[in-house]
Coordinates of N, CA and C in Angstrom, one line a residue:
G1 N -27.3 18.7 -109.4 CA -28.6 19.3 -109.1 C -29.5 18.3 -108.3
I2 N -29.4 17.0 -108.6 CA -30.2 16.0 -107.8 C -29.6 15.9 -106.4
A3 N -28.3 15.9 -106.3 CA -27.7 15.7 -105.0 C -28.0 16.9 -104.1
L4 N -28.0 18.1 -104.6 CA -28.4 19.2 -103.8 C -29.8 19.2 -103.5
G5 N -30.7 18.8 -104.4 CA -32.1 18.7 -104.1 C -32.4 17.8 -103.0
F6 N -31.7 16.6 -103.1 CA -31.9 15.6 -102.0 C -31.5 16.1 -100.7
A7 N -30.3 16.9 -100.7 CA -29.8 17.4 -99.4 C -30.8 18.4 -98.8
E8 N -31.4 19.2 -99.7 CA -32.4 20.2 -99.2 C -33.6 19.5 -98.6
A9 N -33.9 18.3 -99.1 CA -35.0 17.5 -98.6 C -34.7 16.7 -97.4
G10 N -33.4 16.8 -97.0 CA -33.1 16.1 -95.7 C -32.2 14.9 -95.8
A11 N -31.6 14.6 -97.0 CA -30.8 13.4 -97.2 C -29.3 13.7 -97.0
D12 N -28.6 12.7 -96.5 CA -27.1 12.7 -96.5 C -26.7 12.1 -97.8
I13 N -25.5 12.6 -98.3 CA -25.2 12.3 -99.7 C -23.8 11.7 -99.9
V14 N -23.7 10.7 -100.8 CA -22.5 10.2 -101.3 C -22.3 10.7 -102.7
C15 N -21.4 11.6 -103.0 CA -21.1 12.1 -104.3 C -20.0 11.3 -105.0
T16 N -20.3 10.8 -106.2 CA -19.3 9.9 -106.8 C -19.3 10.3 -108.3
A17 N -18.1 10.3 -108.8 CA -17.8 10.6 -110.2 C -16.3 10.3 -110.5
R18 N -15.9 10.4 -111.7 CA -14.5 10.3 -112.1 C -13.7 11.5 -111.7
T19 N -14.3 12.7 -111.7 CA -13.6 14.0 -111.5 C -13.7 14.4 -110.1
T20 N -12.6 14.2 -109.4 CA -12.6 14.4 -107.9 C -13.0 15.8 -107.5
S21 N -12.4 16.8 -108.3 CA -12.7 18.2 -107.9 C -14.2 18.6 -108.0
E22 N -14.9 18.0 -108.9 CA -16.3 18.3 -109.1 C -17.1 17.7 -107.9
I23 N -16.8 16.5 -107.5 CA -17.6 15.9 -106.4 C -17.2 16.5 -105.1
E24 N -16.0 16.9 -104.9 CA -15.6 17.6 -103.7 C -16.4 18.9 -103.6
S25 N -16.6 19.6 -104.7 CA -17.3 20.8 -104.7 C -18.8 20.6 -104.3
V26 N -19.4 19.6 -104.9 CA -20.8 19.2 -104.6 C -20.9 18.8 -103.1
A27 N -20.0 18.0 -102.6 CA -20.1 17.6 -101.2 C -20.0 18.7 -100.3
S28 N -19.2 19.7 -100.6 CA -19.0 20.9 -99.8 C -20.3 21.7 -99.8
E29 N -21.0 21.8 -100.9 CA -22.3 22.5 -101.0 C -23.3 21.8 -100.1
V30 N -23.3 20.4 -100.2 CA -24.2 19.6 -99.4 C -24.0 19.9 -97.9
R31 N -22.7 20.0 -97.4 CA -22.4 20.3 -96.0 C -22.9 21.7 -95.7
N32 N -22.8 22.6 -96.6 CA -23.3 24.0 -96.3 C -24.8 24.0 -96.1
L33 N -25.5 23.0 -96.6 CA -26.9 22.9 -96.4 C -27.3 22.2 -95.1
G34 N -26.2 21.8 -94.4 CA -26.5 21.2 -93.1 C -26.6 19.7 -93.1
R35 N -26.2 19.0 -94.2 CA -26.3 17.6 -94.3 C -24.9 17.0 -94.3
R36 N -24.8 15.7 -94.0 CA -23.5 15.0 -94.1 C -23.3 14.6 -95.6
A37 N -22.0 14.6 -96.0 CA -21.6 14.2 -97.3 C -20.2 13.7 -97.4
I38 N -20.0 12.7 -98.2 CA -18.6 12.3 -98.6 C -18.5 12.3 -100.1
D39 N -17.3 12.4 -100.5 CA -17.0 12.3 -102.0 C -16.1 11.1 -102.2
V40 N -16.5 10.3 -103.2 CA -15.8 9.1 -103.5 C -15.5 9.1 -105.0
T41 N -14.2 9.2 -105.4 CA -13.9 9.2 -106.8 C -14.0 7.7 -107.3
C42 N -14.8 7.6 -108.3 CA -15.2 6.3 -108.8 C -15.5 6.3 -110.3
D43 N -15.0 5.4 -111.0 CA -15.4 5.1 -112.4 C -16.5 4.0 -112.4
V44 N -17.8 4.4 -112.5 CA -18.9 3.5 -112.3 C -19.0 2.5 -113.5
R45 N -18.1 2.5 -114.4 CA -18.0 1.5 -115.5 C -17.2 0.2 -115.0
E46 N -16.5 0.4 -113.8 CA -15.7 -0.7 -113.3 C -16.2 -1.2 -112.0
A47 N -16.5 -2.5 -112.1 CA -17.2 -3.2 -110.9 C -16.4 -3.1 -109.6
E48 N -15.1 -3.2 -109.7 CA -14.2 -3.1 -108.5 C -14.3 -1.7 -107.9
Q49 N -14.3 -0.7 -108.7 CA -14.5 0.7 -108.1 C -15.9 0.9 -107.6
V50 N -16.9 0.3 -108.2 CA -18.2 0.4 -107.7 C -18.3 -0.2 -106.3
D51 N -17.7 -1.4 -106.2 CA -17.8 -2.1 -104.9 C -17.0 -1.3 -103.8
N52 N -15.9 -0.6 -104.2 CA -15.2 0.2 -103.2 C -16.1 1.4 -102.8
M53 N -16.8 2.0 -103.7 CA -17.7 3.2 -103.4 C -18.8 2.7 -102.5
V54 N -19.3 1.6 -102.7 CA -20.4 1.1 -101.8 C -19.9 0.8 -100.4
T55 N -18.7 0.2 -100.3 CA -18.1 -0.1 -99.0 C -17.9 1.2 -98.2
K56 N -17.4 2.3 -98.9 CA -17.1 3.5 -98.2 C -18.4 4.2 -97.8
A57 N -19.5 4.1 -98.6 CA -20.8 4.6 -98.3 C -21.3 3.9 -97.0
Q58 N -21.2 2.6 -97.0 CA -21.7 1.9 -95.8 C -20.9 2.2 -94.6
E59 N -19.6 2.3 -94.7 CA -18.8 2.7 -93.5 C -19.2 4.0 -92.9
E60 N -19.6 5.0 -93.8 CA -19.9 6.3 -93.3 C -21.3 6.4 -92.8
F61 N -22.3 5.8 -93.5 CA -23.7 6.0 -93.2 C -24.4 4.8 -92.7
G62 N -23.8 3.6 -92.8 CA -24.5 2.4 -92.4 C -25.5 1.9 -93.4
C63 N -26.7 2.4 -93.5 CA -27.7 2.0 -94.5 C -27.6 2.9 -95.7
I64 N -28.0 2.4 -96.8 CA -28.1 3.2 -98.1 C -29.5 3.1 -98.6
D65 N -30.2 4.2 -98.7 CA -31.6 4.2 -99.0 C -31.9 4.5 -100.5
I66 N -31.1 5.2 -101.1 CA -31.4 5.6 -102.5 C -30.1 5.5 -103.4
L67 N -30.3 5.0 -104.6 CA -29.3 5.1 -105.6 C -29.8 5.8 -106.8
V68 N -29.0 6.8 -107.3 CA -29.4 7.5 -108.5 C -28.3 7.2 -109.6
N69 N -28.7 6.5 -110.6 CA -27.8 6.2 -111.7 C -27.9 7.3 -112.8
N70 N -26.9 8.2 -112.7 CA -26.9 9.4 -113.5 C -25.7 9.6 -114.3
A71 N -24.9 8.6 -114.6 CA -23.7 8.7 -115.4 C -24.1 8.6 -116.9
G72 N -23.5 9.4 -117.7 CA -23.8 9.2 -119.1 C -23.3 10.3 -120.0
A73 N -23.2 10.0 -121.3 CA -22.7 11.0 -122.3 C -23.2 10.6 -123.7
G74 N -23.3 11.5 -124.6 CA -23.6 11.2 -126.0 C -22.7 11.9 -126.9
Y75 N -22.5 11.3 -128.1 CA -21.6 11.9 -129.1 C -22.3 12.0 -130.4
L76 N -22.2 13.1 -131.1 CA -22.8 13.3 -132.4 C -22.0 12.5 -133.5
K77 N -22.6 11.5 -134.1 CA -21.9 10.8 -135.1 C -23.0 9.9 -135.9
P78 N -23.1 10.0 -137.2 CA -24.1 9.2 -137.9 C -23.8 7.7 -137.6
A79 N -24.9 6.9 -137.7 CA -24.8 5.5 -137.4 C -23.7 4.8 -138.2
V80 N -23.6 5.1 -139.5 CA -22.7 4.4 -140.4 C -21.2 4.8 -140.1
E81 N -21.0 5.9 -139.3 CA -19.7 6.3 -139.0 C -19.3 6.0 -137.5
T82 N -20.3 5.4 -136.8 CA -20.0 5.0 -135.4 C -19.2 3.8 -135.3
S83 N -18.0 3.9 -134.8 CA -17.1 2.7 -134.7 C -17.6 1.8 -133.6
E84 N -17.1 0.6 -133.7 CA -17.4 -0.4 -132.7 C -17.0 0.0 -131.3
R85 N -15.8 0.6 -131.2 CA -15.3 1.1 -130.0 C -16.2 2.2 -129.4
A86 N -16.6 3.2 -130.3 CA -17.5 4.3 -129.8 C -18.8 3.7 -129.3
W87 N -19.3 2.7 -130.0 CA -20.6 2.1 -129.6 C -20.4 1.4 -128.2
E88 N -19.4 0.7 -128.1 CA -19.2 -0.1 -126.8 C -18.9 0.9 -125.6
T89 N -18.2 2.0 -125.9 CA -17.9 3.0 -124.9 C -19.1 3.6 -124.4
Q90 N -20.1 4.0 -125.3 CA -21.3 4.7 -124.8 C -22.2 3.8 -124.1
L91 N -22.3 2.5 -124.5 CA -23.2 1.6 -123.8 C -22.6 1.2 -122.5
K92 N -21.3 1.2 -122.3 CA -20.7 0.9 -121.0 C -21.0 2.0 -120.0
L93 N -20.8 3.2 -120.6 CA -21.0 4.4 -119.7 C -22.4 4.6 -119.4
N94 N -23.3 4.6 -120.3 CA -24.7 4.9 -120.2 C -25.6 3.8 -119.6
L95 N -25.2 2.6 -119.8 CA -26.1 1.5 -119.4 C -25.4 0.5 -118.4
T96 N -24.2 0.0 -118.8 CA -23.5 -1.0 -118.0 C -23.3 -0.4 -116.6
S97 N -22.9 0.9 -116.5 CA -22.7 1.5 -115.2 C -23.9 1.4 -114.3
A98 N -25.1 1.6 -114.9 CA -26.3 1.5 -114.1 C -26.5 0.0 -113.6
V99 N -26.2 -0.9 -114.5 CA -26.4 -2.3 -114.1 C -25.4 -2.7 -112.9
L100 N -24.2 -2.3 -113.0 CA -23.2 -2.5 -112.0 C -23.6 -1.9 -110.6
C101 N -24.0 -0.6 -110.7 CA -24.4 0.0 -109.4 C -25.6 -0.6 -108.9
S102 N -26.6 -0.9 -109.7 CA -27.8 -1.4 -109.2 C -27.6 -2.8 -108.6
K103 N -26.8 -3.6 -109.2 CA -26.5 -4.9 -108.6 C -25.8 -4.8 -107.2
A104 N -24.9 -3.9 -107.2 CA -24.1 -3.7 -105.9 C -25.0 -3.2 -104.8
L105 N -25.8 -2.2 -105.1 CA -26.7 -1.6 -104.1 C -27.9 -2.4 -103.7
A106 N -28.5 -3.2 -104.7 CA -29.6 -4.0 -104.5 C -29.4 -5.0 -103.4
K107 N -28.2 -5.6 -103.4 CA -27.9 -6.6 -102.4 C -28.0 -6.0 -101.0
I108 N -27.6 -4.8 -100.8 CA -27.7 -4.1 -99.5 C -29.2 -3.8 -99.2
M109 N -29.9 -3.2 -100.2 CA -31.2 -2.8 -100.0 C -32.2 -4.0 -99.7
L110 N -31.9 -5.2 -100.3 CA -32.7 -6.4 -100.1 C -32.5 -6.8 -98.6
E111 N -31.3 -6.7 -98.1 CA -31.0 -7.1 -96.7 C -31.7 -6.1 -95.8
Q112 N -31.8 -4.9 -96.2 CA -32.5 -3.8 -95.4 C -34.0 -4.0 -95.5
E113 N -34.4 -4.6 -96.6 CA -35.8 -4.8 -97.0 C -36.4 -3.4 -97.3
S114 N -35.6 -2.5 -97.9 CA -36.1 -1.2 -98.3 C -35.1 -0.5 -99.2
G115 N -35.5 0.3 -100.0 CA -34.6 1.1 -100.9 C -35.3 1.6 -102.1
S116 N -34.7 2.5 -102.8 CA -35.2 3.1 -104.0 C -34.1 3.3 -105.0
I117 N -34.3 2.9 -106.3 CA -33.3 3.1 -107.3 C -33.9 4.0 -108.4
L118 N -33.2 5.0 -108.7 CA -33.7 5.9 -109.8 C -32.7 6.0 -110.9
N119 N -33.2 5.7 -112.1 CA -32.4 5.8 -113.3 C -32.7 7.0 -114.1
I120 N -31.7 7.6 -114.6 CA -31.9 8.8 -115.5 C -31.7 8.4 -116.9
S121 N -32.7 8.5 -117.7 CA -32.7 8.0 -119.1 C -32.7 9.3 -120.0
S122 N -33.5 9.2 -121.0 CA -33.6 10.4 -122.0 C -34.7 10.1 -122.9
R123 N -35.3 11.2 -123.4 CA -36.3 11.1 -124.5 C -35.7 10.5 -125.7
A124 N -34.4 10.5 -125.8 CA -33.7 9.9 -127.0 C -33.9 8.4 -127.0
G125 N -34.3 7.8 -125.8 CA -34.5 6.4 -125.8 C -35.9 5.9 -126.4
V126 N -36.8 6.9 -126.7 CA -38.1 6.5 -127.2 C -38.4 7.2 -128.5
Q127 N -37.5 8.0 -129.0 CA -37.8 8.7 -130.2 C -36.5 8.8 -131.0
P128 N -36.5 8.9 -132.3 CA -35.2 8.9 -133.0 C -34.3 10.0 -132.6
A129 N -33.1 9.7 -132.2 CA -32.0 10.7 -131.9 C -31.0 10.6 -133.1
V130 N -31.3 11.4 -134.1 CA -30.5 11.3 -135.3 C -29.1 11.7 -135.0
G131 N -28.2 10.9 -135.4 CA -26.8 11.2 -135.2 C -26.3 10.8 -133.8
M132 N -27.1 10.2 -133.0 CA -26.7 9.7 -131.7 C -27.2 8.3 -131.4
I133 N -27.0 7.4 -132.3 CA -27.6 6.1 -132.2 C -27.2 5.3 -131.0
A134 N -25.9 5.4 -130.7 CA -25.5 4.6 -129.5 C -26.1 5.2 -128.2
Y135 N -26.2 6.5 -128.1 CA -26.8 7.1 -127.0 C -28.2 6.7 -126.8
G136 N -29.0 6.8 -127.9 CA -30.4 6.5 -127.9 C -30.7 5.1 -127.6
V137 N -29.9 4.2 -128.1 CA -30.0 2.7 -127.8 C -29.7 2.4 -126.3
S138 N -28.7 3.1 -125.8 CA -28.3 2.9 -124.4 C -29.4 3.4 -123.5
K139 N -30.1 4.5 -123.8 CA -31.1 5.0 -123.0 C -32.4 4.2 -123.1
A140 N -32.7 3.6 -124.3 CA -33.8 2.7 -124.4 C -33.6 1.5 -123.5
G141 N -32.3 1.0 -123.4 CA -31.9 0.0 -122.5 C -32.1 0.4 -121.1
M142 N -31.9 1.6 -120.7 CA -32.1 2.1 -119.4 C -33.6 2.0 -119.0
D143 N -34.5 2.3 -119.9 CA -35.9 2.2 -119.7 C -36.3 0.8 -119.4
H144 N -35.8 -0.1 -120.2 CA -36.1 -1.6 -120.1 C -35.5 -2.1 -118.8
L145 N -34.3 -1.7 -118.4 CA -33.7 -2.1 -117.2 C -34.6 -1.7 -116.0
T146 N -35.1 -0.5 -116.1 CA -36.0 0.0 -115.0 C -37.2 -0.9 -114.8
R147 N -37.9 -1.3 -115.9 CA -39.1 -2.1 -115.8 C -38.7 -3.5 -115.3
T148 N -37.6 -4.0 -115.7 CA -37.3 -5.4 -115.4 C -36.8 -5.5 -113.9
L149 N -36.0 -4.6 -113.5 CA -35.5 -4.6 -112.1 C -36.7 -4.3 -111.1
A150 N -37.6 -3.5 -111.6 CA -38.8 -3.2 -110.7 C -39.5 -4.5 -110.3
F151 N -39.7 -5.4 -111.3 CA -40.3 -6.7 -111.0 C -39.4 -7.6 -110.2
E152 N -38.1 -7.7 -110.5 CA -37.2 -8.6 -109.8 C -36.9 -8.2 -108.4
L153 N -36.9 -6.9 -108.1 CA -36.6 -6.4 -106.8 C -37.7 -6.1 -105.9
A154 N -39.0 -6.1 -106.4 CA -40.2 -5.9 -105.6 C -40.3 -7.0 -104.6
P155 N -41.0 -6.8 -103.4 CA -41.6 -5.6 -103.0 C -40.8 -4.6 -102.2
H156 N -39.5 -5.0 -101.9 CA -38.8 -4.2 -101.0 C -38.0 -3.0 -101.6
I157 N -37.7 -3.1 -102.9 CA -37.0 -2.0 -103.6 C -37.9 -1.5 -104.7
R158 N -38.0 -0.2 -104.8 CA -38.8 0.4 -105.9 C -37.7 0.9 -106.9
V159 N -38.0 0.7 -108.2 CA -37.2 1.1 -109.3 C -37.9 2.0 -110.3
N160 N -37.5 3.2 -110.4 CA -38.2 4.1 -111.4 C -37.2 4.9 -112.2
C161 N -37.7 5.6 -113.2 CA -36.8 6.3 -114.1 C -37.3 7.6 -114.5
I162 N -36.5 8.6 -114.7 CA -36.8 9.9 -115.3 C -36.2 10.0 -116.7
S163 N -37.1 10.3 -117.6 CA -36.7 10.5 -119.0 C -36.7 12.0 -119.3
P164 N -35.6 12.7 -119.2 CA -35.6 14.2 -119.4 C -35.7 14.5 -120.9
G165 N -36.2 15.7 -121.1 CA -36.1 16.3 -122.4 C -34.7 17.1 -122.4
A166 N -34.7 18.2 -123.1 CA -33.4 18.9 -123.3 C -33.1 19.7 -122.0
I167 N -32.1 19.3 -121.3 CA -31.7 20.0 -120.0 C -30.5 20.8 -120.3
W168 N -30.5 22.1 -120.0 CA -29.4 23.0 -120.2 C -28.4 22.9 -119.1
T169 N -27.2 22.4 -119.4 CA -26.1 22.4 -118.4 C -24.8 22.7 -119.1
E170 N -23.8 22.9 -118.4 CA -22.5 23.2 -119.0 C -22.1 22.1 -119.9
T171 N -22.4 20.8 -119.6 CA -22.0 19.7 -120.4 C -22.9 19.6 -121.7
S172 N -24.2 19.8 -121.5 CA -25.1 19.6 -122.7 C -25.0 20.8 -123.6
A173 N -24.5 22.0 -123.2 CA -24.5 23.1 -124.0 C -23.8 22.9 -125.3
E174 N -22.7 22.2 -125.3 CA -21.9 21.9 -126.5 C -22.7 21.2 -127.6
T175 N -23.5 20.2 -127.1 CA -24.3 19.4 -128.0 C -25.6 20.1 -128.4
L176 N -26.2 20.7 -127.4 CA -27.6 21.3 -127.7 C -27.6 22.7 -128.1
G177 N -26.4 23.4 -127.9 CA -26.3 24.8 -128.2 C -26.8 25.2 -129.5
P178 N -26.3 24.5 -130.6 CA -26.7 24.9 -132.0 C -28.2 24.7 -132.2
A179 N -28.9 23.8 -131.4 CA -30.3 23.5 -131.7 C -31.2 24.2 -130.6
K180 N -30.6 25.0 -129.8 CA -31.4 25.5 -128.6 C -32.7 26.2 -129.1
D181 N -32.6 27.2 -130.0 CA -33.8 27.9 -130.4 C -34.8 27.0 -131.0
K182 N -34.4 26.0 -131.8 CA -35.3 25.0 -132.4 C -36.0 24.2 -131.3
I183 N -35.2 23.8 -130.3 CA -35.8 23.0 -129.2 C -36.8 23.8 -128.5
V184 N -36.5 25.0 -128.1 CA -37.4 25.9 -127.4 C -38.7 26.1 -128.2
R185 N -38.6 26.3 -129.5 CA -39.8 26.6 -130.3 C -40.7 25.3 -130.3
G186 N -40.1 24.2 -130.3 CA -40.9 22.9 -130.3 C -41.3 22.4 -129.0
T187 N -41.0 23.2 -127.9 CA -41.4 22.8 -126.6 C -42.6 23.6 -126.1
P188 N -43.8 22.9 -125.8 CA -45.0 23.7 -125.4 C -44.7 24.7 -124.3
L189 N -43.8 24.4 -123.3 CA -43.6 25.3 -122.2 C -42.5 26.3 -122.5
K190 N -42.0 26.3 -123.8 CA -41.2 27.4 -124.3 C -39.9 27.7 -123.5
R191 N -39.3 26.7 -123.0 CA -38.0 26.8 -122.4 C -37.3 25.4 -122.3
M192 N -36.0 25.4 -122.2 CA -35.3 24.2 -121.9 C -35.4 23.9 -120.4
G193 N -35.2 22.6 -120.1 CA -35.2 22.2 -118.7 C -34.0 22.6 -117.9
T194 N -34.1 22.5 -116.6 CA -33.0 22.8 -115.7 C -32.7 21.6 -114.8
P195 N -31.5 21.5 -114.2 CA -31.3 20.4 -113.3 C -32.3 20.4 -112.1
E196 N -32.7 21.6 -111.7 CA -33.7 21.7 -110.6 C -35.0 21.0 -111.0
D197 N -35.4 21.1 -112.3 CA -36.6 20.4 -112.7 C -36.5 18.9 -112.5
I198 N -35.4 18.4 -112.8 CA -35.2 17.0 -112.7 C -35.1 16.6 -111.2
A199 N -34.4 17.4 -110.4 CA -34.2 17.1 -109.0 C -35.6 17.0 -108.3
L200 N -36.5 17.9 -108.6 CA -37.8 17.9 -107.9 C -38.5 16.6 -108.3
A201 N -38.5 16.1 -109.5 CA -39.1 14.9 -109.8 C -38.4 13.7 -109.2
A202 N -37.1 13.8 -109.0 CA -36.3 12.7 -108.4 C -36.7 12.6 -106.9
I203 N -36.9 13.8 -106.2 CA -37.3 13.7 -104.8 C -38.6 13.0 -104.7
Y204 N -39.5 13.3 -105.5 CA -40.9 12.6 -105.5 C -40.7 11.1 -105.6
L205 N -39.9 10.7 -106.6 CA -39.8 9.3 -107.0 C -39.0 8.5 -105.9
C206 N -38.2 9.2 -105.1 CA -37.4 8.5 -104.1 C -37.9 8.7 -102.7
S207 N -39.0 9.3 -102.6 CA -39.6 9.6 -101.2 C -40.8 8.8 -101.0
P208 N -41.3 8.8 -99.7 CA -42.5 8.0 -99.4 C -43.7 8.5 -100.2
A209 N -43.7 9.7 -100.8 CA -44.8 10.2 -101.5 C -45.1 9.4 -102.7
S210 N -44.1 8.6 -103.2 CA -44.4 7.7 -104.4 C -44.3 6.2 -103.9
S211 N -44.7 5.9 -102.8 CA -44.5 4.6 -102.2 C -45.3 3.5 -103.0
W212 N -46.2 3.9 -103.8 CA -47.0 2.9 -104.6 C -46.6 3.0 -106.1
V213 N -45.4 3.5 -106.4 CA -45.0 3.7 -107.8 C -43.7 2.9 -108.0
T214 N -43.7 2.0 -109.0 CA -42.4 1.4 -109.3 C -42.5 0.9 -110.8
G215 N -41.4 0.8 -111.4 CA -41.3 0.3 -112.8 C -41.8 1.3 -113.8
K216 N -41.8 2.6 -113.4 CA -42.3 3.6 -114.3 C -41.2 4.6 -114.9
V217 N -41.4 5.0 -116.1 CA -40.5 6.0 -116.8 C -41.3 7.3 -116.9
F218 N -40.8 8.3 -116.2 CA -41.5 9.6 -116.2 C -40.9 10.5 -117.2
D219 N -41.7 11.1 -118.1 CA -41.2 12.1 -119.0 C -41.2 13.4 -118.4
I220 N -40.1 14.1 -118.2 CA -40.0 15.4 -117.7 C -39.3 16.2 -118.8
D221 N -40.2 16.8 -119.7 CA -39.7 17.3 -120.9 C -40.3 18.6 -121.5
G222 N -41.1 19.3 -120.6 CA -41.7 20.5 -121.1 C -42.9 20.3 -122.0
G223 N -43.3 19.0 -122.2 CA -44.4 18.8 -123.0 C -44.1 18.3 -124.4
I224 N -42.8 18.1 -124.8 CA -42.5 17.6 -126.1 C -43.1 16.3 -126.3
Y225 N -43.6 16.1 -127.5 CA -44.2 14.7 -127.9 C -43.9 14.4 -129.3
G226 N -43.2 13.3 -129.5 CA -43.0 12.8 -130.9 C -42.1 13.7 -131.7
Q227 N -41.3 14.5 -131.1 CA -40.3 15.3 -131.9 C -39.0 14.6 -132.1
I228 N -38.5 14.6 -133.3 CA -37.3 14.0 -133.6 C -36.2 15.0 -133.3
F229 N -35.2 14.5 -132.4 CA -34.1 15.4 -132.1 C -33.0 15.3 -133.2
K230 N -32.8 16.4 -133.8 CA -31.8 16.4 -134.9 C -31.1 17.8 -134.8
P231 N -29.9 17.8 -134.3 CA -29.2 19.1 -134.2 C -28.9 19.7 -135.6
D232 N -29.0 21.0 -135.7 CA -28.8 21.7 -137.0 C -27.3 21.6 -137.3

C-alpha cells in the first residue's frame, strides 16, 4: 500500500521482501502507474543481503531519497510461554531489520545531505499487547529508534514513525479476525484501518510538506486511546 501510494505521488520504487512473487507483483503495479520500479529479493534481517539491496538500488536510480522500514510480524503467545528463540526471532525481524536498513541507507543519505527514513511501528508499542509481548517490545524499540536516529542524523536526514492501529490486511486477518468486531466497537471512527490510510500519512512524512518534522511518532489509529489489545 505504501509503495503504490508513493508511486502515485511520483516516486520511483525499490520493492524488497523475502517473497519474490509478491514484490514482482507490486513492482509491476508501480510500472502500470507510470513510474520506474525494481524488485530485489532480500531478507532484511541479514546485513549482507541489505547491502546487496542498497547496491542494486543505487545502480538503478543513483540517489535514494526515502527508506520505509516496514518488515514485521507478531505471534500470539503468553509471555511465560514465549521461548527464547521466538523472542529473538521477533526482535530481529521487527527491530534489528530496521537498524540494519537505516545504517546502510543513512550512509548514502548523509553523503547526499538529504533523505527521509520512515519506520512503521504499532500501537502495541505503547499499550499492553496481551499475548504478544515480543511484538510489543520490538515496536516500543522502533519508537525509541526513531527518536534517537532523528537526533543523530539531523539536520540532513529526517526520521519519523507511524504507529498504526488495527489495519485489515490478508496477513493481519488471521490475528485480528477473531477480535474484529471488538476492535471496531472500541474505535471512535468505527472501522479498521486500511493500507491506504497508512500510505497517505507516509506520503506526508516523507515529502517536503513535513520538512520541519523529525523524531515524531504519529498515531494513525481511528482515535483509539488507552485500549488494551487482547484478542478474544
